[in-house]
């Protein structure tokens, strides 16, 4: 059953459009980045009273779920996107996930610098994705 599912998925990917691939890959990277952001920064609030090595072990456990999504997302994305496009998409997603995390989970104030960084990323997206 798993073999036929894998074959079916590979056949669909070979016929998928650029937009479909970007949407699937991007969606998986958004969820992956939620895990990544939590692994990288969540311990600062929720495990601050624990030893660093305990926080590292917990973070590695969370990061496993990030990699279980990030690796296939990049493989799917790489069927239609080039490496630069994948990287810039990742950076945009990282900032888009980090901003609400920092404000809602870590209680950090919004800074105008986030807007300026986002505008720089819009420029990066333009230059990397233009034909």
Short mmCIF file of C-alpha atoms in Angstrom, two decimals:
data_model
loop_
_atom_site.label_atom_id
_atom_site.label_comp_id
_atom_site.label_asym_id
_atom_site.label_seq_id
_atom_site.Cartn_x
_atom_site.Cartn_y
_atom_site.Cartn_z
CA UNK A 1 0.00 0.00 0.00
CA UNK A 2 2.76 2.45 0.93
CA UNK A 3 4.56 1.71 -2.35
CA UNK A 4 1.45 2.47 -4.43
CA UNK A 5 0.82 5.66 -2.46
CA UNK A 6 4.41 6.78 -3.05
CA UNK A 7 4.14 5.99 -6.76
CA UNK A 8 0.84 7.88 -7.03
CA UNK A 9 2.29 10.88 -5.18
CA UNK A 10 5.39 10.93 -7.41
CA UNK A 11 3.20 10.80 -10.53
CA UNK A 12 1.10 13.70 -9.29
CA UNK A 13 4.18 15.77 -8.44
CA UNK A 14 5.57 15.28 -11.94
CA UNK A 15 2.40 16.85 -13.38
CA UNK A 16 1.82 19.56 -10.76
CA UNK A 17 2.08 23.21 -11.70
CA UNK A 18 4.60 25.67 -10.28
CA UNK A 19 1.85 27.23 -8.16
CA UNK A 20 0.68 23.90 -6.77
CA UNK A 21 4.22 22.90 -5.85
CA UNK A 22 4.93 26.29 -4.27
CA UNK A 23 1.68 26.09 -2.26
CA UNK A 24 2.31 22.56 -0.98
CA UNK A 25 5.96 23.21 -0.20
CA UNK A 26 5.21 26.59 1.36
CA UNK A 27 2.40 25.21 3.54
CA UNK A 28 4.63 22.44 4.83
CA UNK A 29 7.39 24.98 5.51
CA UNK A 30 4.99 27.18 7.51
CA UNK A 31 4.15 24.28 9.84
CA UNK A 32 7.82 23.28 9.93
CA UNK A 33 8.76 26.81 10.94
CA UNK A 34 6.29 26.80 13.81
CA UNK A 35 8.17 23.81 15.24
CA UNK A 36 11.54 25.39 14.45
CA UNK A 37 10.67 28.70 16.09
CA UNK A 38 9.33 26.93 19.15
CA UNK A 39 12.45 24.75 19.37
CA UNK A 40 14.79 27.73 18.99
CA UNK A 41 13.05 30.23 21.25
CA UNK A 42 10.26 28.57 23.28
CA UNK A 43 12.70 27.29 25.89
CA UNK A 44 13.64 30.88 26.75
CA UNK A 45 10.22 31.32 28.31
CA UNK A 46 9.03 27.84 29.21
CA UNK A 47 12.27 26.16 30.32
CA UNK A 48 14.16 29.16 31.71
CA UNK A 49 14.45 27.52 35.13
CA UNK A 50 15.83 24.24 33.72
CA UNK A 51 19.49 23.45 32.91
CA UNK A 52 20.62 24.35 29.39
CA UNK A 53 21.15 20.70 28.45
CA UNK A 54 17.55 19.87 29.37
CA UNK A 55 16.33 22.72 27.17
CA UNK A 56 18.60 21.46 24.38
CA UNK A 57 17.16 17.93 24.59
CA UNK A 58 13.59 19.20 24.56
CA UNK A 59 14.42 21.54 21.66
CA UNK A 60 15.97 18.68 19.68
CA UNK A 61 12.82 16.65 20.21
CA UNK A 62 10.69 19.51 18.89
CA UNK A 63 13.11 20.08 16.00
CA UNK A 64 12.62 16.47 14.90
CA UNK A 65 9.07 17.38 13.86
CA UNK A 66 10.45 20.40 12.01
CA UNK A 67 12.77 18.18 9.98
CA UNK A 68 10.02 15.63 9.29
CA UNK A 69 8.19 18.43 7.45
CA UNK A 70 11.07 20.58 6.20
CA UNK A 71 12.97 17.84 4.35
CA UNK A 72 10.00 16.63 2.26
CA UNK A 73 8.83 20.24 1.75
CA UNK A 74 12.18 21.17 0.24
CA UNK A 75 12.27 18.00 -1.87
CA UNK A 76 8.78 18.74 -3.19
CA UNK A 77 9.64 22.40 -3.75
CA UNK A 78 12.86 21.55 -5.56
CA UNK A 79 10.87 19.79 -8.28
CA UNK A 80 9.79 23.22 -9.60
CA UNK A 81 11.67 25.88 -7.61
CA UNK A 82 15.39 26.51 -7.71
CA UNK A 83 17.54 26.59 -4.60
CA UNK A 84 17.50 30.39 -4.34
CA UNK A 85 13.71 30.46 -4.57
CA UNK A 86 13.42 27.83 -1.86
CA UNK A 87 15.76 29.79 0.41
CA UNK A 88 14.00 33.13 -0.03
CA UNK A 89 10.60 31.46 0.47
CA UNK A 90 11.99 29.96 3.70
CA UNK A 91 13.20 33.37 4.92
CA UNK A 92 9.84 35.03 4.24
CA UNK A 93 8.05 32.22 6.07
CA UNK A 94 10.52 32.41 8.96
CA UNK A 95 9.81 36.11 9.52
CA UNK A 96 6.06 35.58 9.06
CA UNK A 97 6.07 32.87 11.75
CA UNK A 98 8.55 34.59 14.06
CA UNK A 99 6.68 37.89 14.34
CA UNK A 100 3.43 36.51 15.81
CA UNK A 101 5.43 34.07 17.96
CA UNK A 102 7.52 36.86 19.44
CA UNK A 103 4.48 38.99 20.15
CA UNK A 104 1.95 36.36 21.28
CA UNK A 105 4.16 33.79 23.01
CA UNK A 106 7.16 35.81 24.14
CA UNK A 107 5.20 39.04 24.82
CA UNK A 108 7.63 41.15 22.80
CA UNK A 109 6.42 44.48 21.41
CA UNK A 110 6.00 45.04 17.68
CA UNK A 111 8.92 46.97 16.24
CA UNK A 112 8.88 48.92 13.02
CA UNK A 113 12.13 47.16 12.15
CA UNK A 114 10.08 44.02 11.43
CA UNK A 115 8.22 45.96 8.76
CA UNK A 116 11.47 47.20 7.21
CA UNK A 117 12.89 43.67 7.25
CA UNK A 118 9.71 42.42 5.59
CA UNK A 119 10.02 45.05 2.87
CA UNK A 120 13.60 43.96 2.23
CA UNK A 121 12.34 40.40 1.86
CA UNK A 122 9.71 41.58 -0.65
CA UNK A 123 12.60 42.93 -2.70
CA UNK A 124 14.46 39.64 -2.33
CA UNK A 125 11.38 37.73 -3.48
CA UNK A 126 11.09 39.98 -6.53
CA UNK A 127 14.70 39.51 -7.59
CA UNK A 128 14.81 35.76 -6.95
CA UNK A 129 11.46 34.90 -8.55
CA UNK A 130 11.58 37.15 -11.62
CA UNK A 131 12.14 35.31 -14.86
#
